[in-house]
Amino acid sequence: MSDRVLIVDFGSQVTQLIARRVRESGVYCEIHPFNKVDAASLAAFRPKGIILSGGPASVTLAESPRAHPAVFEMGVPVLGICYGQQTMCAQLGGQVDEHEHREFGRAFLDVTADCELFHGVWNVGAREQVWMSHGDRVVALPPGFRVVGTSDGAPFAAIADDARRFYGVQFHPEVVHTPHGAQLLRNFTHRVAGCSGDWTMAAFREQEIAKVRAQVGKGRVICGLSGGVDSSVVAALLHEAIGDQLTCVFVDTGFMRAGEADQVVSVFRDRFNIRLVHRDASDLFLAKLAGVTEPERKRKIIGATFIDVFEEEAKAAGGADFLAQGTLYPDVIESVSFIGGPSVTIKSHHNVGGLPERMNMKLVEPLRELFKDEVRALGRELGLPEEMVGRHPFPGPGLAIRIPGQELTRDKLDILRKADAIYLEEIRNAGLYDAIWQAFAVLLPVRTVGVMGDARSYDYACALRAVTSTDGMTADFYPFPHDFLGRVANRIINEVKGINRVTFDITSKPPGTIEWE
Ligand code: XMP
């Protein structure tokens, strides 16, 4: 088993970034809520190092969270970040106070002494940019600690106990605004904790294949394939693990982008040789949605129809013992909530939500431990085409929620598909695809008057949307150069019969959402 680091979460907004940085250094880690960590769970997890995250509470309050004492008694290195540093100090005999000199955002740290954490990164006497977010601060060190860095607002901004290999930093090394933060975390995992850094996607692939084989045995697995990154990677991985015990069901709603349905079939059936059921259910979906314009009803009908069709095809394929799902790590991390105690956040993809219970199958979730960018890396490792692996997110209901406020018809879907294809082709040609989180066209329920040649036109307007985001929770519009927008608009109006006007959506999220419905 690879070396492991445990991240004890005190509820910081950026705890996941600690995990990302640790994994980027080739070390497997997990995030556990502070109140689920005790001597038994630590013994079971066997971390080579422990990182205490930041958090919104104040150590100066008696009821605020603490790390389980076993964290400091295991004999493994501990790095406390922000709140993690403060609680470590308070618990080991130091003192933390509220202070009127609060530090938020960019700050500077004066490196006052060498330590393993700074090795090869920061030198004594340097003044280094860091990112701070704290009101409280450490004012007296616990026995055994020495100060190695100071800032204007924090006299003990970085501290070290070399004998016990305990380190504390008031700043956040996990964010990009601490430019050398990733190197400091790497020093902690590699130099201090002695992790070997052998957790790669190649290693994960082997380990996960063995796990799937052990879980599934001779059982049969069914997997819903959508053409998106997650289900594609699940399918490719399972196929490698269990071959023909896997059947993939691709329910073609008719709401996919130009060429995508064909690509799913050609990649998985023809290239990977996966047992694939391809059901073109576009007539059924359109029939069920006849006359429906209200977004929530649309979504519910699509979700329910999807489940019906999927179930039908799964039965026709002979049933299965397991259902494979592309659940990712951010969906399963238990979040620390200070209102009403810790709660579990699980984002249910509406496509498959409710399926496992209804079909009485056990779940296979081989991506449960991965972040999205790791899933992409695994997809590349498995030989999936770059076009599939690097694809923007695409919602389950597809183009159906990009024809807002109007009844869906095949004609409108075709018009939208053409406009969307031109838009994305131009984005790819301009080399902008990877700089954008999601980009798509929306067919508006308005027809407008135009003049084409010498004739009057009366056609649909379409909107172009492109956003940047890191997780889809917040987003900003992508600032295309005007000449790019002009070129796309020109092409769409010239090449897509049925559209005579193009607009660009400059709404951020919040207050907008990414999709229009
Ligand atoms: P919104 O529109 O809520 O979208 O800002 C956030 C992200 O989620 C995607 N999305 C969905 N994905 N099933 C999905 O699998 C859905 O029903 C769904 N609705 C929205 C959306 O494309 C964006 O990436």
PDB file of C-alpha atoms in Angstrom, residues 3-5 18 21-23 25-29 48-49 51 77 79 117 182-197:
ATOM      1  CA  ASP A   3       2.149   5.876   2.029  1.00  0.00           C
ATOM      2  CA  ARG A   4      -0.841   7.794   3.320  1.00  0.00           C
ATOM      3  CA  VAL A   5      -1.384  11.193   4.859  1.00  0.00           C
ATOM      4  CA  ILE A  18      -4.606  20.600   0.903  1.00  0.00           C
ATOM      5  CA  ARG A  21      -1.513  19.543  -3.222  1.00  0.00           C
ATOM      6  CA  VAL A  22      -0.575  16.423  -1.242  1.00  0.00           C
ATOM      7  CA  ARG A  23      -1.766  14.129  -4.024  1.00  0.00           C
ATOM      8  CA  SER A  25       3.193  15.375  -4.715  1.00  0.00           C
ATOM      9  CA  GLY A  26       2.467  11.686  -5.300  1.00  0.00           C
ATOM     10  CA  VAL A  27       1.128  10.911  -1.836  1.00  0.00           C
ATOM     11  CA  TYR A  28      -2.297   9.395  -1.197  1.00  0.00           C
ATOM     12  CA  CYS A  29      -4.343  11.273   1.384  1.00  0.00           C
ATOM     13  CA  LYS A  48       2.732   8.590   7.823  1.00  0.00           C
ATOM     14  CA  GLY A  49       1.847  12.198   8.528  1.00  0.00           C
ATOM     15  CA  ILE A  51      -2.227  17.660   8.548  1.00  0.00           C
ATOM     16  CA  PRO A  77       4.708  14.184  12.064  1.00  0.00           C
ATOM     17  CA  LEU A  79       1.476  19.961  10.345  1.00  0.00           C
ATOM     18  CA  LEU A 117       9.599  22.555   6.098  1.00  0.00           C
ATOM     19  CA  ALA A 182       3.020  23.416  -2.643  1.00  0.00           C
ATOM     20  CA  GLN A 183       6.779  22.978  -2.132  1.00  0.00           C
ATOM     21  CA  LEU A 184       6.398  23.464   1.622  1.00  0.00           C
ATOM     22  CA  LEU A 185       3.672  20.801   1.716  1.00  0.00           C
ATOM     23  CA  ARG A 186       5.886  18.523  -0.334  1.00  0.00           C
ATOM     24  CA  ASN A 187       8.667  19.045   2.172  1.00  0.00           C
ATOM     25  CA  PHE A 188       6.261  17.990   4.884  1.00  0.00           C
ATOM     26  CA  THR A 189       5.063  14.843   3.118  1.00  0.00           C
ATOM     27  CA  HIS A 190       8.424  13.783   1.659  1.00  0.00           C
ATOM     28  CA  ARG A 191      11.194  15.129   3.905  1.00  0.00           C
ATOM     29  CA  VAL A 192       9.441  15.243   7.262  1.00  0.00           C
ATOM     30  CA  ALA A 193       6.978  12.353   6.982  1.00  0.00           C
ATOM     31  CA  GLY A 194       9.208  10.312   4.660  1.00  0.00           C
ATOM     32  CA  CYS A 195       6.522   9.462   2.112  1.00  0.00           C
ATOM     33  CA  SER A 196       7.929   7.971  -1.055  1.00  0.00           C
ATOM     34  CA  GLY A 197       5.661   9.762  -3.537  1.00  0.00           C
TER      35      GLY A 197
END
